[in-house]
Coordinates of C-alpha atoms in Angstrom, one line a residue:
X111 CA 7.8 20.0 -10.8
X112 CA 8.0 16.9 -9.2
X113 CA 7.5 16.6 -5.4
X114 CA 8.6 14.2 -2.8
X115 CA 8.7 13.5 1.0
X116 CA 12.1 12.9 2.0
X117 CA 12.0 11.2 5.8
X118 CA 14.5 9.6 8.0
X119 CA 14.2 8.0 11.1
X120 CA 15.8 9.6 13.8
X121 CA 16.1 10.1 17.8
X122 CA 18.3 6.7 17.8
X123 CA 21.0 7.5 19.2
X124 CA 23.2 7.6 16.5
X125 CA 24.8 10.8 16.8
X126 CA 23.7 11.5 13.3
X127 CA 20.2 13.7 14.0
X128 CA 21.4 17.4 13.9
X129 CA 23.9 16.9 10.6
X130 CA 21.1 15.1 8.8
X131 CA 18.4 17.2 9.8
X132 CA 18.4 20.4 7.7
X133 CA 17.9 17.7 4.1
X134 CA 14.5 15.8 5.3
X135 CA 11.3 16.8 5.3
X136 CA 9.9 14.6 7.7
X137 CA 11.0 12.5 10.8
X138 CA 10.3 9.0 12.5
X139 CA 11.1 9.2 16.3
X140 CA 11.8 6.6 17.7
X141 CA 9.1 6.2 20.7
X142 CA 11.4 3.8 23.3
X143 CA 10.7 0.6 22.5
X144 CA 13.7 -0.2 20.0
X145 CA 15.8 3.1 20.9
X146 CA 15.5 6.5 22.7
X147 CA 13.6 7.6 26.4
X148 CA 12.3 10.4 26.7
X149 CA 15.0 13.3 26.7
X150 CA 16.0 11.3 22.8
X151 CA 12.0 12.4 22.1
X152 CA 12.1 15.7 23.5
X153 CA 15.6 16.8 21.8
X154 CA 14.1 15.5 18.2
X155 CA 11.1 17.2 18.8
X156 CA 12.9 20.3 19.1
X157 CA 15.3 19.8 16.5
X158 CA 12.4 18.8 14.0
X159 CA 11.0 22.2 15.5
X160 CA 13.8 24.4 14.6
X161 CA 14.0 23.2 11.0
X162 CA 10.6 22.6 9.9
X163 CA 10.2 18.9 9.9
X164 CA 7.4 17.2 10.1
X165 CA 6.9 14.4 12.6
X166 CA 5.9 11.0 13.2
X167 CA 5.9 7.9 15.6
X168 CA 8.1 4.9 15.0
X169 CA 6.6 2.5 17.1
X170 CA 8.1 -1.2 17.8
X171 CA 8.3 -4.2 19.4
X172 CA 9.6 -4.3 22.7
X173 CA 13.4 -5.0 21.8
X174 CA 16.5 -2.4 22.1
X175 CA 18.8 -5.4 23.0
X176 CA 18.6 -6.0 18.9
X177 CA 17.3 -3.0 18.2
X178 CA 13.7 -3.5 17.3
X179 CA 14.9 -6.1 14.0
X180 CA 14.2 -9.2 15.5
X181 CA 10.8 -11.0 14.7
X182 CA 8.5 -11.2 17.7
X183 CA 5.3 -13.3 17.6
X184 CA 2.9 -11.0 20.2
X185 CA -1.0 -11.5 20.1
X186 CA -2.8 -8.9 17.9
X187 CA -4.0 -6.8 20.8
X188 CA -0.5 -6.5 22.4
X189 CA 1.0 -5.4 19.3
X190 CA -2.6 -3.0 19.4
X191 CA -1.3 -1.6 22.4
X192 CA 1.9 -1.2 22.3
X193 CA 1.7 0.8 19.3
X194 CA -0.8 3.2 20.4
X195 CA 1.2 3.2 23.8
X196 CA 4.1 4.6 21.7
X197 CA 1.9 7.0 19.8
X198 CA 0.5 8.8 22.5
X199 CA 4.2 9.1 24.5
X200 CA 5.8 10.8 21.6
X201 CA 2.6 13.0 20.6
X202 CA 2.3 14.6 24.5
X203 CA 5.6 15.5 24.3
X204 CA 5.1 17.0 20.3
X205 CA 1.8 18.4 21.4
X206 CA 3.5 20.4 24.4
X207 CA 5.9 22.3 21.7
X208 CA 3.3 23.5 20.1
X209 CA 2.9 21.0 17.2
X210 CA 1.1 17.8 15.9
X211 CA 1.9 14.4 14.4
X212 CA 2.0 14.1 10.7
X213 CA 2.3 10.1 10.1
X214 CA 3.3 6.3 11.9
X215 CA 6.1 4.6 10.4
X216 CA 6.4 1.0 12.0
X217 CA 9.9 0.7 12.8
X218 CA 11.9 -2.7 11.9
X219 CA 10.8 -6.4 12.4
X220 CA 7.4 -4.6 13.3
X221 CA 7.0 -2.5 9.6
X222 CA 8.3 -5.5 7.5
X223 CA 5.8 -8.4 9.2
X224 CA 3.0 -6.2 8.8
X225 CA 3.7 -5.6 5.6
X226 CA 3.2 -9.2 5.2
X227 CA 0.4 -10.5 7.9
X228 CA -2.9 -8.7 7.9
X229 CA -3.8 -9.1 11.3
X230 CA -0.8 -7.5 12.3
X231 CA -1.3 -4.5 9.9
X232 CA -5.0 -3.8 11.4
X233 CA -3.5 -4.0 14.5
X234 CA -1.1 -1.1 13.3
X235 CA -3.6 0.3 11.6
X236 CA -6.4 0.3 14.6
X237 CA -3.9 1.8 16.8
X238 CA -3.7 4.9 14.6
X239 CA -7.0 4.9 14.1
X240 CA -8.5 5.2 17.8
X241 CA -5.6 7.7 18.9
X242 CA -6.2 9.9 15.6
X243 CA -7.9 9.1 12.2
X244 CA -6.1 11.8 10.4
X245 CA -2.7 10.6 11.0
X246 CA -0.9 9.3 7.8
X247 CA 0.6 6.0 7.7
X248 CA 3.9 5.0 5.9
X249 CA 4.4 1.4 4.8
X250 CA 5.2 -0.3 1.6
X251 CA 3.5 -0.1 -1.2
X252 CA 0.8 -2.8 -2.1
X253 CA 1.7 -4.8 0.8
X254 CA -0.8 -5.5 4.0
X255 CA -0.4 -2.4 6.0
X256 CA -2.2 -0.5 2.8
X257 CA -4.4 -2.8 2.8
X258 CA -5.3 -2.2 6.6
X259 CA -5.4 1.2 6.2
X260 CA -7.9 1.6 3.4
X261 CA -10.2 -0.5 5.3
X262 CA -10.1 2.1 8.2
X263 CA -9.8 5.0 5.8
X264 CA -6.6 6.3 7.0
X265 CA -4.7 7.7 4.7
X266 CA -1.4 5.7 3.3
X267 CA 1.8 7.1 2.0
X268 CA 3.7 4.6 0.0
X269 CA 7.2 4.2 1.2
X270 CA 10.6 3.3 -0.4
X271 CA 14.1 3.6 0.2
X272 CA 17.2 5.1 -0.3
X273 CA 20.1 2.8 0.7
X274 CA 18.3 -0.7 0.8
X275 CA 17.7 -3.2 -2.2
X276 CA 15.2 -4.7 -3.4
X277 CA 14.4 -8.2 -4.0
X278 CA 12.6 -9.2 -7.1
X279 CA 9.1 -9.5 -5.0
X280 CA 9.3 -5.8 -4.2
X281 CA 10.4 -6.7 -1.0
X282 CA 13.7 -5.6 1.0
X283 CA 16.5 -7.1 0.6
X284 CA 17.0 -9.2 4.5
X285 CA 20.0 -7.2 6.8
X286 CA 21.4 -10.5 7.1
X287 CA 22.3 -10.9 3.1
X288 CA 25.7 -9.3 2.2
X289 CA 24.4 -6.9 -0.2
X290 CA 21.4 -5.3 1.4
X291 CA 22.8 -2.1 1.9
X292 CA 23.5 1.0 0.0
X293 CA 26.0 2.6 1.2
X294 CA 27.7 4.4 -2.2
X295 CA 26.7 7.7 -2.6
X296 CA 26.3 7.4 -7.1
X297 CA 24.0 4.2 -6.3
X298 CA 22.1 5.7 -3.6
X299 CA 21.4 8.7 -5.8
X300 CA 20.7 6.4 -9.1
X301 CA 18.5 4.5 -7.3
X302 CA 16.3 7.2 -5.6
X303 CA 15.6 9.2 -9.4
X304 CA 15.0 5.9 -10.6
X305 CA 12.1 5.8 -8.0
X306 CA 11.0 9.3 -8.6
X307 CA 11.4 9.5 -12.4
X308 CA 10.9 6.3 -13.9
X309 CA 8.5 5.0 -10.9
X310 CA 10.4 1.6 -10.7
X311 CA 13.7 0.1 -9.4
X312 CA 16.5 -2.4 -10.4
X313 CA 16.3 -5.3 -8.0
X314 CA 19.5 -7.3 -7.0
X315 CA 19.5 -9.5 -9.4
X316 CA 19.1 -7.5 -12.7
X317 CA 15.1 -7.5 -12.4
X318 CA 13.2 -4.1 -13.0
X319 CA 10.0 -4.2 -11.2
X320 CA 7.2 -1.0 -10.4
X321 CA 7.7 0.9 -7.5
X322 CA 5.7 3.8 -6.9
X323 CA 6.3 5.5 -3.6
X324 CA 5.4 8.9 -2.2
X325 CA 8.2 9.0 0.1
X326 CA 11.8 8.2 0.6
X327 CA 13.0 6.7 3.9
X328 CA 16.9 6.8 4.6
X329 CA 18.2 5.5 7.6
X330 CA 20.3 7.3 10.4
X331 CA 22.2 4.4 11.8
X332 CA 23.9 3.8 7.9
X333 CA 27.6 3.7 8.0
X334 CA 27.4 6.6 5.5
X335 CA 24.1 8.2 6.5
X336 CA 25.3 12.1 6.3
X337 CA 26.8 11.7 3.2
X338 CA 23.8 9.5 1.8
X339 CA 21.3 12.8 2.8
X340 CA 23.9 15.2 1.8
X341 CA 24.1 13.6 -1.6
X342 CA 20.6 13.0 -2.1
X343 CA 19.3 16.3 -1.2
X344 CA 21.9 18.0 -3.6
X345 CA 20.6 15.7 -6.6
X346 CA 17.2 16.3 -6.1
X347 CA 17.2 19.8 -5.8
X348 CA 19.1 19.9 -8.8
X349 CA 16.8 17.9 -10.6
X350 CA 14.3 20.0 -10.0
X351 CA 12.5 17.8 -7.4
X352 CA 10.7 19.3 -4.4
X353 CA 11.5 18.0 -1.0
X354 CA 8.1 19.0 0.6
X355 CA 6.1 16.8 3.6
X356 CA 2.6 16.0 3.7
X357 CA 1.6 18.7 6.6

């Protein structure tokens, strides 16, 4: 039987958490910096609680006015800092239910130039290290933050997702392109057993390129996220895939 980790990222204020909650196995909260305060962490800790999910820190840059998706150009040690900053806020309040951090999922304009600049990576990826080496870190795969981790020896879990398309670099397709989102439930699905099966994906323009990922992100803020999960979860299990997280 196949298995995968199925995560979302949640605790955004999207009104979206509870409903989507019961179909993932793991969760990205988001720490503050892009979305959420404190009562946003402490209600997705307990809902991830109550059903089982495992949980992570979605640190990023300083920015809710666009929520976290603008490029920012901070020295290596701020972007050091600010990550672990958010780590250890979400993991006192995780660690006073009862439980412990699974992974780090960089969240927006912080994940996608890390996946492309090393120095911002090992920033990432000294951050985890220092607060805890056993934490996982999600990212894409073959791009810098994998590379940052191996040379710290944390362990990486190679991403990919649900309702975004890919360009024919392996990369995402940008948010400002008209066709970046999947928001169709039969192209959401196709694409996600395409991942899991076939260990590749059909790129915008036609192009079928390798993708091997450990772990499927959906988003919460998607026009259709419910119905996206919904979907998905139903499909998999009836595929015979095992929605399981790393813990």
């Amino acid at each position: 039987m196949s298995i995968i980790d199925f995560n979302c990222d949640l605790g955004e204020g999207t009104g979206n958490d509870k409903a989507i909650m019961p179909y993932i196995s793991s969760a990205n909260i988001a720490c503050g910096y892009h979305a959420g305060n404190e009562t946003s962490m402490k209600e997705t800790v307990e809902l991830c609680s109550s059903y089982g999910v495992a949980m992570g820190a979605h640190p990023s840059f300083p920015d809710k006015e666009n929520f976290g998706r603008t490029n920012m150009n901070l020295p290596s040690d701020e972007i050091y800092s600010l990550v672990l900053n958010q780590i250890k806020t979400l993991a006192d309040i995780v660690f006073s239910h009862g439980k412990k951090l699974q992974h780090v999922k960089p969240h927006g304009a912080l994940y996608n130039m890390a996946a492309k600049d090393i120095s911002i990576a090992r920033a990432v990826a000294n951050a985890i290290k220092d607060f805890d080496k056993n934490l996982l870190l999600f990212g894409p795969p073959k791009s810098k933050l994998d590379t940052a981790a191996n040379e710290q020896q944390i362990k990486f879990i190679a991403e990919a997702f649900a309702d975004r398309t890919y360009q024919p670099d392996g990369s995402l397709t940008p948010r400002t392109q008209p066709n970046a989102l999947i928001e169709d439930e039969e192209k959401c699905v196709h694409q996600v057993l395409q991942i899991i099966k076939d260990k590749t994906v059909t790129c915008c323009d036609g192009t079928i390129i390798s993708l091997k990922a450990e772990t499927i992100c959906i988003h919460s803020d998607g026009k259709n996220a419910v119905g996206l999960t919904n979907a998905l979860y139903k499909q998999l299990k009836e595929s015979g895939i095992a929605i399981q997280s790393f813990n």
